[in-house]
Coordinates of C-alpha atoms in Angstrom, one line a residue:
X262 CA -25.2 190.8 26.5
X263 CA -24.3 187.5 25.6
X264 CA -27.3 184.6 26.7
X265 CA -24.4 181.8 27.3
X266 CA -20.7 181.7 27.3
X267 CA -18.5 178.4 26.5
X268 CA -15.4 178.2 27.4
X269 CA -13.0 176.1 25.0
X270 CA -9.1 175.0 25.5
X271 CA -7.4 175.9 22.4
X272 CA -7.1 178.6 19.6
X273 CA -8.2 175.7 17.4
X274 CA -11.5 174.2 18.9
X275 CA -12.2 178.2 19.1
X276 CA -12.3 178.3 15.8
X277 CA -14.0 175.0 15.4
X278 CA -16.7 175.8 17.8
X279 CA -17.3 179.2 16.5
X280 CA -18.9 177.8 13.7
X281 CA -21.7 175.8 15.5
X282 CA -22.8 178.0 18.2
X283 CA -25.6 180.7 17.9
X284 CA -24.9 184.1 17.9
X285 CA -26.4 184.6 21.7
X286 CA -23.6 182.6 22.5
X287 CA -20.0 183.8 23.3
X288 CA -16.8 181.6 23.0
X289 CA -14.2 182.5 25.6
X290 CA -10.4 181.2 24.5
X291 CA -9.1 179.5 28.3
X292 CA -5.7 179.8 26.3
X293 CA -6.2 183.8 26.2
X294 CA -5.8 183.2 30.4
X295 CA -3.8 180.6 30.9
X296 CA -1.3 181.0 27.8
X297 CA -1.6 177.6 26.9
X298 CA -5.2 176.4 28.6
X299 CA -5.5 173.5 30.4
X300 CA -2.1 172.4 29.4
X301 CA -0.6 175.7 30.9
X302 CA -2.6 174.6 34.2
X303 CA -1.4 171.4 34.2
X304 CA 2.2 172.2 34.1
X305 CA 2.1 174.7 36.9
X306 CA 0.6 172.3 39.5
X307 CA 4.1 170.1 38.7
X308 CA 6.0 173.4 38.3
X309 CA 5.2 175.2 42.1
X310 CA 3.5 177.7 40.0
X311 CA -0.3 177.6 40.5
X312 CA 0.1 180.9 42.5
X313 CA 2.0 182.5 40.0
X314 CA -0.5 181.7 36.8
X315 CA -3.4 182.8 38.8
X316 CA -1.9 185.9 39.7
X317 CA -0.7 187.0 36.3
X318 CA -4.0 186.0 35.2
X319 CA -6.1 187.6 37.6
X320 CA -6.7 190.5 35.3
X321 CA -8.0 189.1 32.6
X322 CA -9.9 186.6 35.0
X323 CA -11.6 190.0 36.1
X324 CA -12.2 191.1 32.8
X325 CA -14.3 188.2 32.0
X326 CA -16.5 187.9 35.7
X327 CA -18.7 191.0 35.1
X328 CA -19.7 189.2 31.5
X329 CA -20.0 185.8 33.5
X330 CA -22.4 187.7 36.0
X331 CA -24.9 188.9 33.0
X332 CA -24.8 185.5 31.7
X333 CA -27.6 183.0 32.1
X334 CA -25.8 180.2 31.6
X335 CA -21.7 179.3 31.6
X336 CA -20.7 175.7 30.1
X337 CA -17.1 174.7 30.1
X338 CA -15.8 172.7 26.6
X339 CA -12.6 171.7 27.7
X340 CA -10.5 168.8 27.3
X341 CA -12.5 165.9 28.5
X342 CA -10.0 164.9 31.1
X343 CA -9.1 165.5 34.4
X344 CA -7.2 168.7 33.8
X345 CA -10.5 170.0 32.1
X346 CA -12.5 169.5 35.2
X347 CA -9.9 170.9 37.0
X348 CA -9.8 174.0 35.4
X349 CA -13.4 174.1 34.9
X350 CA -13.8 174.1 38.7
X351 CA -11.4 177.0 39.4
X352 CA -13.1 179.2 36.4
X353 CA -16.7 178.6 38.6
X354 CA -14.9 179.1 41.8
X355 CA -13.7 182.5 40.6
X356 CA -16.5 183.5 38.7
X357 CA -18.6 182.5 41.7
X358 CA -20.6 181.2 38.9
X359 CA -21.5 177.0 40.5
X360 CA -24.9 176.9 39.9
X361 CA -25.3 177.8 36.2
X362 CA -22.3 176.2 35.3
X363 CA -22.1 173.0 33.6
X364 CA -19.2 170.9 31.8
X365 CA -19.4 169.9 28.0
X366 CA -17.5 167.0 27.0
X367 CA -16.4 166.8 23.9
X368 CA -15.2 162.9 22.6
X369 CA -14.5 164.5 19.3
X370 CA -14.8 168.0 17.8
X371 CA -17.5 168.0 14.8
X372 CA -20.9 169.6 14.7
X373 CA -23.1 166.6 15.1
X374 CA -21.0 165.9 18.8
X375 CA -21.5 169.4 19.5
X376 CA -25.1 169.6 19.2
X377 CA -25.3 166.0 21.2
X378 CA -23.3 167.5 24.5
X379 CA -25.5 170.7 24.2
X380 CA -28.8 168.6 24.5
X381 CA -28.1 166.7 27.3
X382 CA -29.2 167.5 30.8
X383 CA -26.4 165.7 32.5
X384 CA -23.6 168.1 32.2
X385 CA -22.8 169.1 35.9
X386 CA -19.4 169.9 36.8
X387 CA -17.3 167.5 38.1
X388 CA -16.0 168.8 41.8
X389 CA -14.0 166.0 43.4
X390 CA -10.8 167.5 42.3
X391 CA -9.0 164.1 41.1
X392 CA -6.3 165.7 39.6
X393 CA -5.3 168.2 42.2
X394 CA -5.7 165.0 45.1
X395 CA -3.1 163.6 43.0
X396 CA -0.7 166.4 42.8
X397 CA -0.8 166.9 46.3
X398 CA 0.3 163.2 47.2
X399 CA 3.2 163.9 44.7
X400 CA 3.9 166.7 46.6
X401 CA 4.0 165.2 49.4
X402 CA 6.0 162.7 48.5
X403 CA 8.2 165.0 46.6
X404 CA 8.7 166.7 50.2
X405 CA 10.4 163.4 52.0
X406 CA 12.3 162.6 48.4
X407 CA 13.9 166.1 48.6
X408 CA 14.8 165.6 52.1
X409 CA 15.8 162.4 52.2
X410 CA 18.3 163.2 49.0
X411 CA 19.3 166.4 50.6
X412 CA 18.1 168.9 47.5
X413 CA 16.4 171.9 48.2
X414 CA 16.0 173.5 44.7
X415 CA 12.2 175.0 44.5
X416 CA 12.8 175.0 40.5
X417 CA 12.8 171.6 40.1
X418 CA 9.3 170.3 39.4
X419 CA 7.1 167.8 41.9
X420 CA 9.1 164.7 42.1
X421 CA 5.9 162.7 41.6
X422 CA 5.2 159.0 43.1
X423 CA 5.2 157.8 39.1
X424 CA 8.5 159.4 38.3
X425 CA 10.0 157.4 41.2
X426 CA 8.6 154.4 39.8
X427 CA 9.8 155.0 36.8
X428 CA 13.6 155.9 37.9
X429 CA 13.0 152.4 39.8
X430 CA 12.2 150.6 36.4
X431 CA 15.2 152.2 34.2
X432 CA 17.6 151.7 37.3
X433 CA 16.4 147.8 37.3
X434 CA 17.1 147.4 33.4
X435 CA 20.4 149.0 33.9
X436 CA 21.3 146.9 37.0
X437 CA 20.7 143.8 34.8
X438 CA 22.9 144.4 32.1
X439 CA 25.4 145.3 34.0
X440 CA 24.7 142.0 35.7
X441 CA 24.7 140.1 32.4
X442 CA 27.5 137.8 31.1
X443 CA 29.5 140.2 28.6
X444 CA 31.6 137.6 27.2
X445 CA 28.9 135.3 25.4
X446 CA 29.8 134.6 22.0
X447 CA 27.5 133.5 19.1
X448 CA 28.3 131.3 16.1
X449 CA 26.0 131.6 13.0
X450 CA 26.0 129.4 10.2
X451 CA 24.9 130.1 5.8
X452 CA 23.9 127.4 4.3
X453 CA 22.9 126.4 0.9
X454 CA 19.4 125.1 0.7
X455 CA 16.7 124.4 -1.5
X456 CA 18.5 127.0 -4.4
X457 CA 18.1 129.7 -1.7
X458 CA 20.7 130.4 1.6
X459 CA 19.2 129.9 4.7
X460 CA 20.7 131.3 8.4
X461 CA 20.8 129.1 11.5
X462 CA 22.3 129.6 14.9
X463 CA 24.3 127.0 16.6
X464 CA 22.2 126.0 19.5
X465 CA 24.2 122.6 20.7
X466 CA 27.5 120.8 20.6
X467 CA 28.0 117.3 21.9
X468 CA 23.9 117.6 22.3
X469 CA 24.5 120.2 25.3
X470 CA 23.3 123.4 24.9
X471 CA 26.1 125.6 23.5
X472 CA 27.9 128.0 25.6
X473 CA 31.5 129.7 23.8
X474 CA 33.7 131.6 26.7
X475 CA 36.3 133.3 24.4
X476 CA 37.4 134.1 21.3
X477 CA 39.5 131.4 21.4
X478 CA 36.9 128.5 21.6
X479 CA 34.8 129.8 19.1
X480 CA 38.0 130.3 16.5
X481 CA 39.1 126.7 17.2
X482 CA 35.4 125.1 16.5
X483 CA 35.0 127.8 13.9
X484 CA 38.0 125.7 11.8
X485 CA 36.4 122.3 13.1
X486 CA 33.2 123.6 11.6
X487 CA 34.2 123.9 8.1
X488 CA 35.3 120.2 7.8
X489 CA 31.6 118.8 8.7
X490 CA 29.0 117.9 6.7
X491 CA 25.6 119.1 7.1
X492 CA 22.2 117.9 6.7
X493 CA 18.3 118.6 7.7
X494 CA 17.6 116.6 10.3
X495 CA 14.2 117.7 12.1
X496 CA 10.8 119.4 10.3
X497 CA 9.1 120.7 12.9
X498 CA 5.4 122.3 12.0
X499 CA 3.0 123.9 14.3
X500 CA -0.4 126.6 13.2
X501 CA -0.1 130.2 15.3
X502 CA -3.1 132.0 15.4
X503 CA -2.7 135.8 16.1
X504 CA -5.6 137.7 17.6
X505 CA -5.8 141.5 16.2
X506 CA -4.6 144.3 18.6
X507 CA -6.9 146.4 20.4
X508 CA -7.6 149.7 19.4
X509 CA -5.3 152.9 20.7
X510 CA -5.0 154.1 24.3
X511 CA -2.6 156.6 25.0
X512 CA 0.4 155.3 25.7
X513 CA 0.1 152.0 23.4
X514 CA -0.4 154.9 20.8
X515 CA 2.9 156.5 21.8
X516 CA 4.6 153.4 21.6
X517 CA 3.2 152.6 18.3
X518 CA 4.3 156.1 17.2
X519 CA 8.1 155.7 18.3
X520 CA 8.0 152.2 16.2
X521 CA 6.5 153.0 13.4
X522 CA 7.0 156.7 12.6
X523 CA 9.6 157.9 15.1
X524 CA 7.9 160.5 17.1
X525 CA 8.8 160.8 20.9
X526 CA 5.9 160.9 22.9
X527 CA 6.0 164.8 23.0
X528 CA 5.8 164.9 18.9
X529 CA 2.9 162.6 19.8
X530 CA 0.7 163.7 21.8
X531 CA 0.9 167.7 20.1
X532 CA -0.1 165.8 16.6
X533 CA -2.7 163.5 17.9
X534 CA -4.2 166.7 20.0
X535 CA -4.3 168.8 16.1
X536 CA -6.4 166.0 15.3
X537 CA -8.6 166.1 17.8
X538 CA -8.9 169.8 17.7
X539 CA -10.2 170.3 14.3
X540 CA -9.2 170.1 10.7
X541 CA -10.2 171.9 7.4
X542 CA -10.7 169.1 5.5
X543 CA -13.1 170.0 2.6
X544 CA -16.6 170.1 5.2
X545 CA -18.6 173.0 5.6
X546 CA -17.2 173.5 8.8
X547 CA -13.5 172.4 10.1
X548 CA -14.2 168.9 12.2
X549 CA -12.0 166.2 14.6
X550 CA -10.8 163.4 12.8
X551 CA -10.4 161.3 15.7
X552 CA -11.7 161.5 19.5
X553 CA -9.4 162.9 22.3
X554 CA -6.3 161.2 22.6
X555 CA -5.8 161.3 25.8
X556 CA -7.5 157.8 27.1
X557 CA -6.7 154.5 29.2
X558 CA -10.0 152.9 27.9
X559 CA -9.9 149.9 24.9
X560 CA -13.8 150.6 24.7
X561 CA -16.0 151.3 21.7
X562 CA -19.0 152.4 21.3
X563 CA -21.9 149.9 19.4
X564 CA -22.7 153.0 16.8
X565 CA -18.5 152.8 15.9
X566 CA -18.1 149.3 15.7
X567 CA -21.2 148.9 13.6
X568 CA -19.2 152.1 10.9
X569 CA -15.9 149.6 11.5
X570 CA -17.8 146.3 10.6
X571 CA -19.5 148.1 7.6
X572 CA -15.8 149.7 7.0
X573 CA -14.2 146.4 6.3
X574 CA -16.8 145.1 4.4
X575 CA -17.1 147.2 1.7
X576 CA -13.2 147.8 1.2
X577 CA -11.7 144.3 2.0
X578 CA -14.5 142.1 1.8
X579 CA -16.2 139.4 3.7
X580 CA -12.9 137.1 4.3
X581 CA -11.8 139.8 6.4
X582 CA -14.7 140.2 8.8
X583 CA -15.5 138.0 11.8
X584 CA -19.1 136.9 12.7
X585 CA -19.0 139.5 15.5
X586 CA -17.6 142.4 16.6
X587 CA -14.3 142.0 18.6
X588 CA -14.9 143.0 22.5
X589 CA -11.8 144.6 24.4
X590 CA -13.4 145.5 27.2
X591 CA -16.9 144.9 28.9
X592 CA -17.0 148.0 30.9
X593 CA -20.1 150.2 29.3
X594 CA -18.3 153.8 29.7
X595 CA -20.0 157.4 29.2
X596 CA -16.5 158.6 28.8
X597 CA -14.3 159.1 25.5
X598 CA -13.4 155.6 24.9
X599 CA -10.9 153.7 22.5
X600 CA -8.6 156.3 20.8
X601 CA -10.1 156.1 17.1
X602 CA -11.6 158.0 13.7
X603 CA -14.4 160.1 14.7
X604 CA -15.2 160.3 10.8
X605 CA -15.6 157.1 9.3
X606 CA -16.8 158.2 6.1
X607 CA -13.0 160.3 6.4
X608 CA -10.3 157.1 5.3
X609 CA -6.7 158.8 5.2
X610 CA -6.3 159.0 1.7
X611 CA -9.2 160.9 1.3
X612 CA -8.1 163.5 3.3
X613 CA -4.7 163.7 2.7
X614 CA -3.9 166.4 0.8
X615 CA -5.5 168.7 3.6
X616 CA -3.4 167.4 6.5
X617 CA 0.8 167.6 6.8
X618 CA 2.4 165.2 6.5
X619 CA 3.0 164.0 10.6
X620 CA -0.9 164.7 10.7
X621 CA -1.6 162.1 7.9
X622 CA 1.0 159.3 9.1
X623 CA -0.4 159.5 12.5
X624 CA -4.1 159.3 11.2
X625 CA -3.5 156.9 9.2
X626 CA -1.9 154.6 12.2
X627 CA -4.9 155.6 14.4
X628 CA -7.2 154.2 11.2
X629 CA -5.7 151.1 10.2
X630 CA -5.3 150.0 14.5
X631 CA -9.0 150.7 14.7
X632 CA -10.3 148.9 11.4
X633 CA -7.5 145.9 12.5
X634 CA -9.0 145.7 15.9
X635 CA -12.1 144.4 14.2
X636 CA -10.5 142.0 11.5
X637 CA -10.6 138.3 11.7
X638 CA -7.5 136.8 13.3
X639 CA -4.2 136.1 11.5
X640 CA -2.8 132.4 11.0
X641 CA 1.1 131.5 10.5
X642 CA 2.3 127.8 9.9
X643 CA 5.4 128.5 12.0
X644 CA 8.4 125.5 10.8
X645 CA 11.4 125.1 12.8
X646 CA 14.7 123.5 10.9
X647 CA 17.5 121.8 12.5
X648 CA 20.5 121.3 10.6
X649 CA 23.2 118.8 12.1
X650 CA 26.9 117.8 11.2
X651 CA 30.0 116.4 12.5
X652 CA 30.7 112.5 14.1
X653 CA 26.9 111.8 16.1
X654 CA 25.2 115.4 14.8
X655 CA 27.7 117.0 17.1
X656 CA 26.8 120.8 15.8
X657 CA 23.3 121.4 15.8
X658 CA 21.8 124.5 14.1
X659 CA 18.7 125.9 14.8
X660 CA 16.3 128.7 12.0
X661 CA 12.5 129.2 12.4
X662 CA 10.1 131.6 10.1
X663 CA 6.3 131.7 9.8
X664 CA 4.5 131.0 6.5
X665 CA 1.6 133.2 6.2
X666 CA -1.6 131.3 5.5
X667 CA -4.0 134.2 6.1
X668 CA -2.8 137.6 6.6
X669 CA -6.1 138.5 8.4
X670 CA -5.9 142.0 10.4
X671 CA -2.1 141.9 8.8
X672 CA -3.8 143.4 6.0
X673 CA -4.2 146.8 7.5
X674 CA -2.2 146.8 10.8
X675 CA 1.2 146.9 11.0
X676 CA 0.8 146.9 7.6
X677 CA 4.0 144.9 6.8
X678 CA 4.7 142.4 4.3
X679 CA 6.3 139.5 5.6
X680 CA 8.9 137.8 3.4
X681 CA 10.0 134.3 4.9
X682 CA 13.0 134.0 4.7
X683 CA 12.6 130.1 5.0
X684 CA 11.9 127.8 1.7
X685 CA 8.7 125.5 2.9
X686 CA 10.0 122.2 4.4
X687 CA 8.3 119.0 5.0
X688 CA 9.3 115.5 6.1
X689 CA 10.8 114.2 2.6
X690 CA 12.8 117.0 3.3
X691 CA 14.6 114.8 6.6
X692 CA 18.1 113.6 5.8
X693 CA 18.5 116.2 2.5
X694 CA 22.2 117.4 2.2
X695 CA 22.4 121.3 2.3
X696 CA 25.9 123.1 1.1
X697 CA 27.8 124.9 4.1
X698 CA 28.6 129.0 2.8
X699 CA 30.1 130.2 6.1
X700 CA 30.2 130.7 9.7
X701 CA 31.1 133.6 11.7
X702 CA 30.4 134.8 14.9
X703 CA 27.6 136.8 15.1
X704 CA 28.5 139.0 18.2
X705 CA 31.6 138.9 20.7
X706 CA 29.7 140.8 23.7
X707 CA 26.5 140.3 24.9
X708 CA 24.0 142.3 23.2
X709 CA 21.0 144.4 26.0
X710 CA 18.3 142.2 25.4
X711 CA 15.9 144.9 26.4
X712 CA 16.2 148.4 26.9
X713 CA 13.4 151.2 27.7
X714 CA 13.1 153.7 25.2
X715 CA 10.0 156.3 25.6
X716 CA 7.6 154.8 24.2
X717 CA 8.5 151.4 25.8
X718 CA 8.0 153.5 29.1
X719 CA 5.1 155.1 28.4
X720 CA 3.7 151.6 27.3
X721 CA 4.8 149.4 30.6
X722 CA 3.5 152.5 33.6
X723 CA 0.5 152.3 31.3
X724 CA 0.4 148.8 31.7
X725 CA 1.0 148.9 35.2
X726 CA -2.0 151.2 35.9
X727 CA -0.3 153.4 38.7
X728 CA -1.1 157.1 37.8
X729 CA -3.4 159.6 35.8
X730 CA -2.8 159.6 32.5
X731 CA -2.4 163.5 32.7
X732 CA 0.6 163.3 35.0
X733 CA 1.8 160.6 33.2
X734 CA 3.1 163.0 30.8
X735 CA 5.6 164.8 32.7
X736 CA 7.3 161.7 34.1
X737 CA 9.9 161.8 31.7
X738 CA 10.2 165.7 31.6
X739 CA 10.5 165.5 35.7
X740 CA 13.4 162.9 35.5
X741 CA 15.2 165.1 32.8
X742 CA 15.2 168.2 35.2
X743 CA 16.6 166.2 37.7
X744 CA 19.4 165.2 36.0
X745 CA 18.6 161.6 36.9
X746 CA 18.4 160.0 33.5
X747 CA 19.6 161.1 29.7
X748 CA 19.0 159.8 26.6
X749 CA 21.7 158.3 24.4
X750 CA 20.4 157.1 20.8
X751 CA 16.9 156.5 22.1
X752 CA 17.7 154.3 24.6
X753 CA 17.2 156.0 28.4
X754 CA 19.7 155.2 30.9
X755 CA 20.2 156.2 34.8
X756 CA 22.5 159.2 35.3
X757 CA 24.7 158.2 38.5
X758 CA 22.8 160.8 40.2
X759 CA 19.7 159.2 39.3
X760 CA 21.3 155.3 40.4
X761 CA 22.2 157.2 43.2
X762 CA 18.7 158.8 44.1
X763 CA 16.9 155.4 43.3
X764 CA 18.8 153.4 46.1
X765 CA 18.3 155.9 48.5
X766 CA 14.5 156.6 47.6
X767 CA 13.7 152.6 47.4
X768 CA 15.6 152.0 50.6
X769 CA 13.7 154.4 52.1
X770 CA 9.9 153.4 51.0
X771 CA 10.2 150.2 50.3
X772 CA 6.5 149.8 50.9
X773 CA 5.5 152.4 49.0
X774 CA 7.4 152.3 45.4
X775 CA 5.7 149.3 44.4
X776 CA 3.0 148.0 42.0
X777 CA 0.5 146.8 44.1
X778 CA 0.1 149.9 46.2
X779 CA 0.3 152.6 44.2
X780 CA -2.8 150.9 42.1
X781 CA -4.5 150.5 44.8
X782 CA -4.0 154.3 45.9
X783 CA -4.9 155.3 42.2
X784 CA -8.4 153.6 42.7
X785 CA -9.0 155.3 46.2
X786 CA -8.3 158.5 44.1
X787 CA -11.0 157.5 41.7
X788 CA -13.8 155.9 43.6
X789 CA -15.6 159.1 44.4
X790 CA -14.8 160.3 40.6
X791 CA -18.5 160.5 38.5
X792 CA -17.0 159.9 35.3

């Protein structure tokens, strides 16, 4: 009989875990119940098929009370989130098992983090049911949205508060361009200076802000163009000093993904949780190489910033570390934190050749965010040129660039070399002829000066603060299923069902589908939450 049984979330912390416990203790797989865990769980609650999971897993439920019965004590090392309580507190309830039950929660997966959670007293379970209040005012939402759209289709998913929102947000960008002036034309100008060619946009004519209505126009001054002279005629110098990012939540990590290595949030979110789960990489015993990446906190701990500080100094040296440690947020959390390394002695390159390759790219952008949060600030001299030319400066060109004078936290995070593309000016430079190479027009329709793609999504309802992180994940998934938005070379754009749907929704709960109250509903959901 075993003494104690833990319950873990994944085929991988099973075999992580395995290693650390004693042998009176048993490991129970939830993922040998649920089919996928907590995840499994998750998506039935948006699916309409909570009923369905329990029953198909009643048997092996059953299979597992006797054993919980014998037990003395039953601890729960889910995923640190709300799902994980969730599931936690259905285990207990069917095992009938509250009062010997407690909840483990695991920040990252190594031995020393293991043997921490086990010591402390403070591991009750969690029983105000966060994540199950909040599916059931998406479901009750999703009950008026279905009847008010006239769709009665019990294999769509929830239609959740957050992925009305969201339809709201897409809809709006769309609504805009369509808006937006589609006949704007742009004139750019190559021009010869300093032994290098420079690129300047015409920002005035006749010193009035430049605006070309047809082809025609811009032709005509186009021909006028090439008979001027041109010459500097303002140097204009200002100092920008950047701050360094914060480190990684979840979604500015998903955005940072998309950018920089081209994962969809999906891609994501399954790499980031490998990391968490446990690697092979050369220990004794397979360990996390970062804490669990599902977080809306910017907070670190005092023990990591003091490993970041000490980081930095010894591998880029004094100039790149502030007096202090950089503070993102005041708030003191027992929770998970900052998305970061949970191995500090573990740099990417030293652990490379044990991880694939999306496992090491995505490290490695979790590693140089959280060693960048802590770097001294970067400073840019930023010089702005104007070029004039024609009877009283009638064309006036405009070009910008910033100089690096310290690359600061640029050093590590984004990690890209900046090559101006500028020669330095100064005011001896005023009045200095520059050789005309061509014009053209840049563009002949107005280009979308902003469009969502996921990550961009993910990024602004994390911004906004309006739902759980967990159900935050199956926004985009819910809109797909409802055929109210598609995906066209990244960018995401309104189906006309989905324009359609989002008039009629918004028209109907005005009050409801906006920022301000679905925060402050998010916060009622959490005040009685003992996180």
């Amino acid at each position: 009989m075993a003494k104690s049984i833990i319950f873990v979330d994944s085929s991988q912390n099973f075999d992580v875990l395995k290693k650390y416990v004693k042998d009176s203790t048993k490991l129970v797989n939830v993922s040998d119940i649920f089919g996928e865990g907590s995840a499994e769980y998750l998506r039935s609650l948006y699916s309409n098929d909570l009923a369905t999971l329990l029953q198909n897993s009643s048997l092996k439920l059953q299979s597992y009370k006797q054993l919980t019965e014998e037990s003395e004590h039953l601890s729960f090392a889910l995923c640190p989130d709300f799902t994980g309580d969730a599931v936690a507190a259905v285990l207990t309830d069917m095992f009938q098992a509250t009062k010997k039950a407690q909840r483990l929660r695991l920040s990252s997966v190594s031995a020393k983090t293991f043997r921490s959670v086990m010591q402390q007293k403070n591991g009750a379970l969690d029983d105000s049911g966060i994540l199950e209040k909040a599916v059931a005012l998406d479901k009750v939402f999703d009950a008026h949205a279905r009847h008010i759209l006239q769709i009665d289709n019990p294999s769509l998913p929830v239609f959740g508060l957050a992925a009305a929102f969201a339809l709201g947000m897409i809809c709006r960008v769309d609504r805009e361009e369509r808006d937006a002036d589609q006949n704007s034309i742009n004139i750019s100008g190559v021009f010869q200076c300093k032994d290098r060619p420079i690129e300047a946009l015409l920002v005035k004519v006749n010193s009035r802000p430049v605006q070309i209505g047809n082809k025609h126009i811009a032709k005509a001054m186009l021909i006028d163009l090439k008979e001027q002279n041109f010459a500097v005629s303002s140097v204009r110098s200002k100092q920008i000093v950047k701050s360094p990012p914060p480190p990684f939540n979840t979604t500015k990590l998903i955005a940072a993904a998309e950018q920089y290595l081209g994962f969809d949030a999906k891609k994501t979110l399954a790499v980031a949780r490998s990391l968490y789960a446990g690697c092979d990489i050369g220990l004794k015993s397979p360990a996390g190489l970062i804490t669990f990446p599902v977080s809306d906190s910017l907070f670190v701990p005092a023990e990591d910033l003091l490993a970041i500080r000490e980081s930095i100094l010894v591998n880029y040296g004094t100039e790149y570390l502030p007096d202090k440690a950089s503070v993102f947020t005041e708030q003191k959390e027992t929770g998970i934190g900052a998305i970061r390394p949970a191995l500090f002695s573990k740099p990417p390159q030293k652990v490379k050749k044990y991880l694939n390759k999306d496992q090491f790219h995505l490290y490695s952008l979790i590693w140089n965010r959280t060693l960048a949060s802590q770097m001294v600030q970067a400073t840019f001299e930023n010089q702005q040129i104007l070029l004039s030319g024609g009877p009283k400066k009638r064309y006036v060109f405009r070009t910008e660039d910033n100089h690096v004078l310290r690359r600061g936290y640029l050093q590590l995070y984004p990690n890209a070399t900046h090559s101006p593309t500028l020669p330095v000016f100064d005011d001896s430079d005023k009045g200095a002829r520059v050789q005309t190479m061509e014009f053209k027009l840049t563009h002949e329709a107005a280009h979308k000066a902003f469009y969502y793609t996921e990550g961009r999504l993910f990024d602004a309802l994390g911004d906004l603060d309006i739902c759980l992180l967990e159900t935050l994940e199956y926004v985009l998934e819910t809109l797909n299923k409802w055929n109210f938005i598609h995906n066209v070379g990244g960018e995401i754009m309104a189906t006309p069902l989905g324009r359609k749907a989002n008039r009629m929704i918004s028209d109907a709960y005005p009050d409801i589908l906006n920022r301000t109250y679905l925060r402050q509903l998010k916060k009622k959901l959490l005040k009685p939450a003992k996180r």
